[in-house]
Amino acid sequence: MTISLKYDNIFNMKNRQFFNQSLYFSILSGITFLIWLNQLDFLGMTLFVVASFFILIFVKNTIHIIPFIFNMLFMISQTEWSLDTIPIYLYVLPILLLLGFLIHYIKFRDQDKIKGALIKPLFLMFVAMVFSIFNTSIIDFNYGFYLVIGLFYLSVYFFFVETIKGENLDYLIKLFVVLGILISTQVFYYYLSTGDIAKALMTDRVDLGWGISNFIATYLIMFISATIFYVKTKKYRLITVIIIAYEILMLIFTLSRGGVLSFIAIIPFILYYLYHGQKNKIITTLYLSIILILLVTVFVIKTDYFIPLFERFKTLDLYEGNGRVELWYQAIDKFKEFPLFGAGLFARVEGDYFGFYHNTILHTLASLGIVGLVSLIWQAIMVLKVIFNKINLQKGVLLIGLIGANIHGMVDNVYFMPQFMIIFFVVVATMEVYNKNQLNKPIIWRLEDVKK
């Protein structure tokens, strides 16, 4: 007990001085980058899981393990595995993490609990996953493993909504900003390592190991949106706009047409967010102009980089270019065959390849049926209720990021990807805890004005 109090007091005392600073997040992400760069996945993930385990045992507020968990999501340097060749440590480490969850929950259990808004809809989705077994053509160890992953997601959400303490929206946004720089730097290094950037831009995808072009774009959309918060609220914004220009450039370099178009789709939301309640709109316009000037300057100086990118967008063809529409028709056919619970988690399997239908709604219908879709819609409604309950600037910018990711989910795999699921549940849990910590006051259905 003495040791536990000692560590808990250290985190509480230092929270505002170090553990809540961008420097701390940058150190962790710097370590993550080096691990990713040198392909030390096993060592890095083990160290971060062990660190999380000890924090869970000794510290009451579980927000302190979020930087470790989020960095691990972008640490794996290669994933050229089939269902039968997934490394054993990816099975073992989540078990150790769950053990830490259990010990923490028992040790620091709180009588004042939050009724998580997503518990019921997520449980309904898990029910759909279980009953879809009767329709699947593949029942093996891997199917059981992915079923357990679904339960793991539910456990992650339940755990954090119960154990995160205090108001941590600023903490989360600050972490997102650093993670955006991490991912952008991974993309930048990927091109540097090719030796010929212009030639590399003629290929059709980037592969960072933990994710390919479309996945990378999703998280950049979310993290760029979070960075916008500092353009609106901070006095010294020049560094922020340089970071945003850098990340937008790397988003374009992901070669994800769906990702770029999804970001373009949320620009009106970003502009509304930046200008709404902003007393000095000229300054805001100036900083947006700087972002545009920086991007245009790069385009002019390195025109040879962008010609192949322009050609990729010019030849965009959903039917023959990437087969999206064909996949969507396949998903509809699967749904018609198994309308209630879908065709199972492996609704789209080709040999030992487990794939998706590149559309959140259609993939849910194909794999989990009407029950899965009801769960998805229910989740969306509950998330919006959580966000608009006492909405503020932090919630507003996180909402924009979620909108962008889900727009991207209409043409690519987003919702069911491990990184997104974990980030999504932590964001919602953090918002719910924030709501609980607010004084009782009328619901505000608009963003608060910026105080100057």
mmCIF file of N, CA, C and O in Angstrom, residues 345-382:
data_model
loop_
_atom_site.group_PDB
_atom_site.id
_atom_site.type_symbol
_atom_site.label_atom_id
_atom_site.label_comp_id
_atom_site.label_asym_id
_atom_site.label_seq_id
_atom_site.Cartn_x
_atom_site.Cartn_y
_atom_site.Cartn_z
ATOM 1 N N LEU A 345 -17.174 -13.146 -39.046
ATOM 2 C CA LEU A 345 -16.018 -12.254 -39.043
ATOM 3 C C LEU A 345 -15.157 -12.434 -40.282
ATOM 4 O O LEU A 345 -14.514 -11.494 -40.746
ATOM 5 N N PHE A 346 -15.114 -13.655 -40.815
ATOM 6 C CA PHE A 346 -14.342 -13.923 -42.021
ATOM 7 C C PHE A 346 -15.275 -13.985 -43.228
ATOM 8 O O PHE A 346 -15.214 -14.901 -44.045
ATOM 9 N N ALA A 347 -16.127 -12.983 -43.343
ATOM 10 C CA ALA A 347 -17.073 -12.961 -44.457
ATOM 11 C C ALA A 347 -16.341 -12.861 -45.792
ATOM 12 O O ALA A 347 -16.800 -13.386 -46.806
ATOM 13 N N ARG A 348 -15.204 -12.198 -45.772
ATOM 14 C CA ARG A 348 -14.405 -12.090 -46.996
ATOM 15 C C ARG A 348 -13.019 -12.693 -46.749
ATOM 16 O O ARG A 348 -12.135 -12.058 -46.188
ATOM 17 N N VAL A 349 -12.863 -13.938 -47.148
ATOM 18 C CA VAL A 349 -11.585 -14.638 -47.006
ATOM 19 C C VAL A 349 -11.192 -15.227 -48.347
ATOM 20 O O VAL A 349 -11.990 -15.874 -49.017
ATOM 21 N N GLU A 350 -9.955 -14.947 -48.731
ATOM 22 C CA GLU A 350 -9.417 -15.511 -49.964
ATOM 23 C C GLU A 350 -8.132 -16.244 -49.620
ATOM 24 O O GLU A 350 -7.104 -15.620 -49.378
ATOM 25 N N GLY A 351 -8.187 -17.566 -49.561
ATOM 26 C CA GLY A 351 -7.044 -18.350 -49.126
ATOM 27 C C GLY A 351 -6.793 -18.114 -47.646
ATOM 28 O O GLY A 351 -7.668 -18.351 -46.812
ATOM 29 N N ASP A 352 -5.590 -17.609 -47.316
ATOM 30 C CA ASP A 352 -5.306 -17.269 -45.919
ATOM 31 C C ASP A 352 -5.374 -15.757 -45.700
ATOM 32 O O ASP A 352 -4.886 -15.233 -44.704
ATOM 33 N N TYR A 353 -5.993 -15.050 -46.655
ATOM 34 C CA TYR A 353 -6.130 -13.590 -46.554
ATOM 35 C C TYR A 353 -7.509 -13.230 -46.025
ATOM 36 O O TYR A 353 -8.534 -13.649 -46.557
ATOM 37 N N PHE A 354 -7.518 -12.470 -44.947
ATOM 38 C CA PHE A 354 -8.756 -11.996 -44.328
ATOM 39 C C PHE A 354 -8.931 -10.539 -44.716
ATOM 40 O O PHE A 354 -8.123 -9.695 -44.355
ATOM 41 N N GLY A 355 -9.987 -10.235 -45.481
ATOM 42 C CA GLY A 355 -10.156 -8.883 -45.993
ATOM 43 C C GLY A 355 -11.445 -8.222 -45.556
ATOM 44 O O GLY A 355 -12.283 -8.818 -44.875
ATOM 45 N N PHE A 356 -11.591 -6.949 -45.954
ATOM 46 C CA PHE A 356 -12.758 -6.150 -45.647
ATOM 47 C C PHE A 356 -13.424 -5.703 -46.942
ATOM 48 O O PHE A 356 -12.871 -5.848 -48.030
ATOM 49 N N TYR A 357 -14.601 -5.122 -46.803
ATOM 50 C CA TYR A 357 -15.353 -4.673 -47.969
ATOM 51 C C TYR A 357 -15.216 -3.166 -48.231
ATOM 52 O O TYR A 357 -15.958 -2.599 -49.015
ATOM 53 N N HIS A 358 -14.285 -2.527 -47.537
ATOM 54 C CA HIS A 358 -13.959 -1.105 -47.791
ATOM 55 C C HIS A 358 -15.173 -0.188 -47.670
ATOM 56 O O HIS A 358 -15.310 0.773 -48.430
ATOM 57 N N ASN A 359 -16.018 -0.477 -46.721
ATOM 58 C CA ASN A 359 -17.137 0.403 -46.391
ATOM 59 C C ASN A 359 -17.677 -0.073 -45.047
ATOM 60 O O ASN A 359 -18.098 -1.233 -44.923
ATOM 61 N N THR A 360 -17.648 0.796 -44.050
ATOM 62 C CA THR A 360 -18.018 0.389 -42.695
ATOM 63 C C THR A 360 -19.417 -0.205 -42.642
ATOM 64 O O THR A 360 -19.639 -1.261 -42.038
ATOM 65 N N ILE A 361 -20.374 0.464 -43.261
ATOM 66 C CA ILE A 361 -21.768 0.018 -43.194
ATOM 67 C C ILE A 361 -21.951 -1.307 -43.915
ATOM 68 O O ILE A 361 -22.536 -2.256 -43.374
ATOM 69 N N LEU A 362 -21.417 -1.415 -45.134
ATOM 70 C CA LEU A 362 -21.596 -2.634 -45.917
ATOM 71 C C LEU A 362 -20.821 -3.811 -45.327
ATOM 72 O O LEU A 362 -21.304 -4.950 -45.343
ATOM 73 N N HIS A 363 -19.632 -3.535 -44.772
ATOM 74 C CA HIS A 363 -18.878 -4.615 -44.129
ATOM 75 C C HIS A 363 -19.620 -5.122 -42.897
ATOM 76 O O HIS A 363 -19.656 -6.337 -42.640
ATOM 77 N N THR A 364 -20.213 -4.206 -42.148
ATOM 78 C CA THR A 364 -20.987 -4.612 -40.975
ATOM 79 C C THR A 364 -22.183 -5.455 -41.383
ATOM 80 O O THR A 364 -22.473 -6.494 -40.766
ATOM 81 N N LEU A 365 -22.883 -5.043 -42.422
ATOM 82 C CA LEU A 365 -24.030 -5.814 -42.904
ATOM 83 C C LEU A 365 -23.609 -7.197 -43.368
ATOM 84 O O LEU A 365 -24.270 -8.200 -43.069
ATOM 85 N N ALA A 366 -22.501 -7.276 -44.098
ATOM 86 C CA ALA A 366 -22.049 -8.561 -44.628
ATOM 87 C C ALA A 366 -21.575 -9.503 -43.535
ATOM 88 O O ALA A 366 -21.852 -10.709 -43.582
ATOM 89 N N SER A 367 -20.874 -8.976 -42.547
ATOM 90 C CA SER A 367 -20.270 -9.837 -41.534
ATOM 91 C C SER A 367 -21.136 -10.025 -40.292
ATOM 92 O O SER A 367 -21.110 -11.090 -39.669
ATOM 93 N N LEU A 368 -21.941 -9.010 -39.926
ATOM 94 C CA LEU A 368 -22.724 -9.074 -38.687
ATOM 95 C C LEU A 368 -24.214 -8.806 -38.905
ATOM 96 O O LEU A 368 -24.975 -8.781 -37.932
ATOM 97 N N GLY A 369 -24.631 -8.574 -40.127
ATOM 98 C CA GLY A 369 -26.047 -8.477 -40.452
ATOM 99 C C GLY A 369 -26.749 -7.259 -39.885
ATOM 100 O O GLY A 369 -26.130 -6.276 -39.478
ATOM 101 N N ILE A 370 -28.069 -7.359 -39.834
ATOM 102 C CA ILE A 370 -28.905 -6.265 -39.339
ATOM 103 C C ILE A 370 -28.592 -5.959 -37.881
ATOM 104 O O ILE A 370 -28.560 -4.796 -37.466
ATOM 105 N N VAL A 371 -28.341 -7.000 -37.088
ATOM 106 C CA VAL A 371 -28.033 -6.790 -35.665
ATOM 107 C C VAL A 371 -26.770 -5.951 -35.519
ATOM 108 O O VAL A 371 -26.704 -5.022 -34.709
ATOM 109 N N GLY A 372 -25.755 -6.245 -36.329
ATOM 110 C CA GLY A 372 -24.523 -5.457 -36.288
ATOM 111 C C GLY A 372 -24.749 -4.021 -36.696
ATOM 112 O O GLY A 372 -24.194 -3.098 -36.092
ATOM 113 N N LEU A 373 -25.574 -3.805 -37.738
ATOM 114 C CA LEU A 373 -25.857 -2.444 -38.196
ATOM 115 C C LEU A 373 -26.615 -1.649 -37.136
ATOM 116 O O LEU A 373 -26.333 -0.468 -36.920
ATOM 117 N N VAL A 374 -27.576 -2.297 -36.460
ATOM 118 C CA VAL A 374 -28.309 -1.630 -35.375
ATOM 119 C C VAL A 374 -27.330 -1.184 -34.293
ATOM 120 O O VAL A 374 -27.413 -0.068 -33.767
ATOM 121 N N SER A 375 -26.377 -2.060 -33.964
ATOM 122 C CA SER A 375 -25.357 -1.705 -32.971
ATOM 123 C C SER A 375 -24.544 -0.507 -33.427
ATOM 124 O O SER A 375 -24.252 0.408 -32.643
ATOM 125 N N LEU A 376 -24.169 -0.486 -34.708
ATOM 126 C CA LEU A 376 -23.355 0.603 -35.253
ATOM 127 C C LEU A 376 -24.096 1.934 -35.175
ATOM 128 O O LEU A 376 -23.534 2.957 -34.750
ATOM 129 N N ILE A 377 -25.365 1.931 -35.570
ATOM 130 C CA ILE A 377 -26.174 3.156 -35.527
ATOM 131 C C ILE A 377 -26.385 3.604 -34.080
ATOM 132 O O ILE A 377 -26.306 4.799 -33.763
ATOM 133 N N TRP A 378 -26.628 2.645 -33.213
ATOM 134 C CA TRP A 378 -26.818 2.926 -31.785
ATOM 135 C C TRP A 378 -25.562 3.577 -31.211
ATOM 136 O O TRP A 378 -25.632 4.554 -30.462
ATOM 137 N N GLN A 379 -24.396 3.048 -31.565
ATOM 138 C CA GLN A 379 -23.136 3.629 -31.105
ATOM 139 C C GLN A 379 -23.013 5.082 -31.560
ATOM 140 O O GLN A 379 -22.620 5.962 -30.779
ATOM 141 N N ALA A 380 -23.329 5.329 -32.840
ATOM 142 C CA ALA A 380 -23.198 6.686 -33.387
ATOM 143 C C ALA A 380 -24.087 7.670 -32.635
ATOM 144 O O ALA A 380 -23.664 8.785 -32.301
ATOM 145 N N ILE A 381 -25.310 7.248 -32.340
ATOM 146 C CA ILE A 381 -26.243 8.117 -31.618
ATOM 147 C C ILE A 381 -25.720 8.433 -30.227
ATOM 148 O O ILE A 381 -25.728 9.588 -29.776
ATOM 149 N N MET A 382 -25.226 7.401 -29.525
ATOM 150 C CA MET A 382 -24.737 7.593 -28.159
ATOM 151 C C MET A 382 -23.474 8.467 -28.137
ATOM 152 O O MET A 382 -23.306 9.298 -27.243
#
